[in-house]
GROMACS .gro file of N, CA and C in nm:
model
  138
    1MET      N    1   0.083  -0.120   0.000
    1MET     CA    2   0.000   0.000   0.000
    1MET      C    3   0.087   0.126   0.000
    2LYS      N    4   0.195   0.122   0.079
    2LYS     CA    5   0.283   0.239   0.089
    2LYS      C    6   0.347   0.269  -0.046
    3LYS      N    7   0.394   0.166  -0.115
    3LYS     CA    8   0.459   0.186  -0.244
    3LYS      C    9   0.360   0.242  -0.347
    4LYS      N   10   0.238   0.192  -0.343
    4LYS     CA   11   0.136   0.239  -0.437
    4LYS      C   12   0.105   0.387  -0.412
    5THR      N   13   0.099   0.425  -0.286
    5THR     CA   14   0.073   0.564  -0.249
    5THR      C   15   0.187   0.654  -0.297
    6GLU      N   16   0.309   0.608  -0.281
    6GLU     CA   17   0.425   0.686  -0.325
    6GLU      C   18   0.428   0.701  -0.476
    7GLU      N   19   0.390   0.596  -0.548
    7GLU     CA   20   0.385   0.602  -0.694
    7GLU      C   21   0.279   0.702  -0.741
    8LEU      N   22   0.163   0.698  -0.677
    8LEU     CA   23   0.056   0.791  -0.712
    8LEU      C   24   0.098   0.935  -0.684
    9ASN      N   25   0.166   0.955  -0.571
    9ASN     CA   26   0.213   1.088  -0.536
    9ASN      C   27   0.315   1.138  -0.639
   10ALA      N   28   0.402   1.051  -0.686
   10ALA     CA   29   0.502   1.090  -0.786
   10ALA      C   30   0.433   1.127  -0.918
   11LYS      N   31   0.332   1.052  -0.956
   11LYS     CA   32   0.258   1.083  -1.079
   11LYS      C   33   0.186   1.217  -1.068
   12LEU      N   34   0.125   1.242  -0.952
   12LEU     CA   35   0.056   1.369  -0.932
   12LEU      C   36   0.155   1.486  -0.934
   13ARG      N   37   0.270   1.467  -0.873
   13ARG     CA   38   0.373   1.571  -0.870
   13ARG      C   39   0.423   1.602  -1.011
   14TYR      N   40   0.443   1.497  -1.091
   14TYR     CA   41   0.486   1.515  -1.229
   14TYR      C   42   0.382   1.593  -1.309
   15SER      N   43   0.256   1.553  -1.295
   15SER     CA   44   0.147   1.622  -1.366
   15SER      C   45   0.137   1.767  -1.321
   16PHE      N   46   0.151   1.789  -1.190
   16PHE     CA   47   0.146   1.924  -1.136
   16PHE      C   48   0.253   2.013  -1.201
   17GLU      N   49   0.376   1.963  -1.209
   17GLU     CA   50   0.485   2.041  -1.269
   17GLU      C   51   0.459   2.070  -1.416
   18ARG      N   52   0.405   1.974  -1.488
   18ARG     CA   53   0.375   1.996  -1.631
   18ARG      C   54   0.268   2.104  -1.648
   19TYR      N   55   0.160   2.094  -1.572
   19TYR     CA   56   0.053   2.194  -1.583
   19TYR      C   57   0.101   2.331  -1.538
   20ARG      N   58   0.187   2.335  -1.437
   20ARG     CA   59   0.240   2.462  -1.389
   20ARG      C   60   0.326   2.527  -1.497
   21SER      N   61   0.404   2.447  -1.568
   21SER     CA   62   0.489   2.503  -1.673
   21SER      C   63   0.406   2.555  -1.791
   22MET      N   64   0.286   2.498  -1.809
   22MET     CA   65   0.197   2.544  -1.916
   22MET      C   66   0.111   2.662  -1.871
   23GLY      N   67   0.114   2.694  -1.742
   23GLY     CA   68   0.038   2.806  -1.692
   23GLY      C   69  -0.109   2.775  -1.666
   24ASN      N   70  -0.139   2.648  -1.639
   24ASN     CA   71  -0.278   2.607  -1.613
   24ASN      C   72  -0.302   2.606  -1.462
   25GLY      N   73  -0.337   2.722  -1.408
   25GLY     CA   74  -0.357   2.738  -1.264
   25GLY      C   75  -0.466   2.652  -1.204
   26PRO      N   76  -0.586   2.646  -1.264
   26PRO     CA   77  -0.693   2.565  -1.204
   26PRO      C   78  -0.656   2.416  -1.193
   27MET      N   79  -0.589   2.363  -1.293
   27MET     CA   80  -0.550   2.223  -1.286
   27MET      C   81  -0.443   2.202  -1.178
   28CYS      N   82  -0.353   2.298  -1.164
   28CYS     CA   83  -0.251   2.291  -1.059
   28CYS      C   84  -0.318   2.289  -0.922
   29GLN      N   85  -0.420   2.371  -0.906
   29GLN     CA   86  -0.493   2.377  -0.779
   29GLN      C   87  -0.557   2.242  -0.749
   30GLN      N   88  -0.618   2.181  -0.848
   30GLN     CA   89  -0.682   2.052  -0.830
   30GLN      C   90  -0.580   1.944  -0.793
   31LEU      N   91  -0.468   1.941  -0.864
   31LEU     CA   92  -0.365   1.842  -0.836
   31LEU      C   93  -0.304   1.865  -0.698
   32SER      N   94  -0.286   1.990  -0.661
   32SER     CA   95  -0.233   2.022  -0.529
   32SER      C   96  -0.326   1.969  -0.420
   33ASN      N   97  -0.456   1.986  -0.440
   33ASN     CA   98  -0.554   1.936  -0.344
   33ASN      C   99  -0.548   1.783  -0.335
   34GLU      N  100  -0.534   1.718  -0.448
   34GLU     CA  101  -0.525   1.572  -0.448
   34GLU      C  102  -0.399   1.524  -0.375
   35MET      N  103  -0.287   1.592  -0.397
   35MET     CA  104  -0.164   1.555  -0.328
   35MET      C  105  -0.179   1.576  -0.176
   36ARG      N  106  -0.246   1.684  -0.138
   36ARG     CA  107  -0.267   1.711   0.004
   36ARG      C  108  -0.354   1.603   0.068
   37LYS      N  109  -0.460   1.561  -0.001
   37LYS     CA  110  -0.546   1.454   0.050
   37LYS      C  111  -0.467   1.323   0.065
   38LEU      N  112  -0.385   1.295  -0.035
   38LEU     CA  113  -0.304   1.174  -0.032
   38LEU      C  114  -0.208   1.178   0.086
   39GLN      N  115  -0.150   1.293   0.113
   39GLN     CA  116  -0.056   1.307   0.223
   39GLN      C  117  -0.126   1.285   0.357
   40THR      N  118  -0.246   1.338   0.374
   40THR     CA  119  -0.319   1.318   0.499
   40THR      C  120  -0.361   1.172   0.517
   41GLN      N  121  -0.396   1.105   0.407
   41GLN     CA  122  -0.428   0.962   0.416
   41GLN      C  123  -0.305   0.882   0.455
   42LYS      N  124  -0.192   0.920   0.399
   42LYS     CA  125  -0.066   0.851   0.428
   42LYS      C  126  -0.030   0.866   0.575
   43GLN      N  127  -0.050   0.985   0.630
   43GLN     CA  128  -0.018   1.009   0.770
   43GLN      C  129  -0.112   0.933   0.863
   44SER      N  130  -0.237   0.918   0.823
   44SER     CA  131  -0.333   0.849   0.908
   44SER      C  132  -0.308   0.699   0.911
   45LEU      N  133  -0.236   0.646   0.813
   45LEU     CA  134  -0.206   0.503   0.812
   45LEU      C  135  -0.097   0.468   0.912
   46TYR      N  136  -0.017   0.565   0.952
   46TYR     CA  137   0.097   0.537   1.041
   46TYR      C  138   0.074   0.583   1.181
   0.00000   0.00000   0.00000
């Protein structure tokens, strides 16, 4: 489960950087929220 969470976080981070470089603010906001949710879920597992 931990590895899967880390992989998902890496994919979200990659997508976030791509959208940020294109100047797509709303998509960056959405991805940032998803990463934040994932981080809180990860912390609650430990």
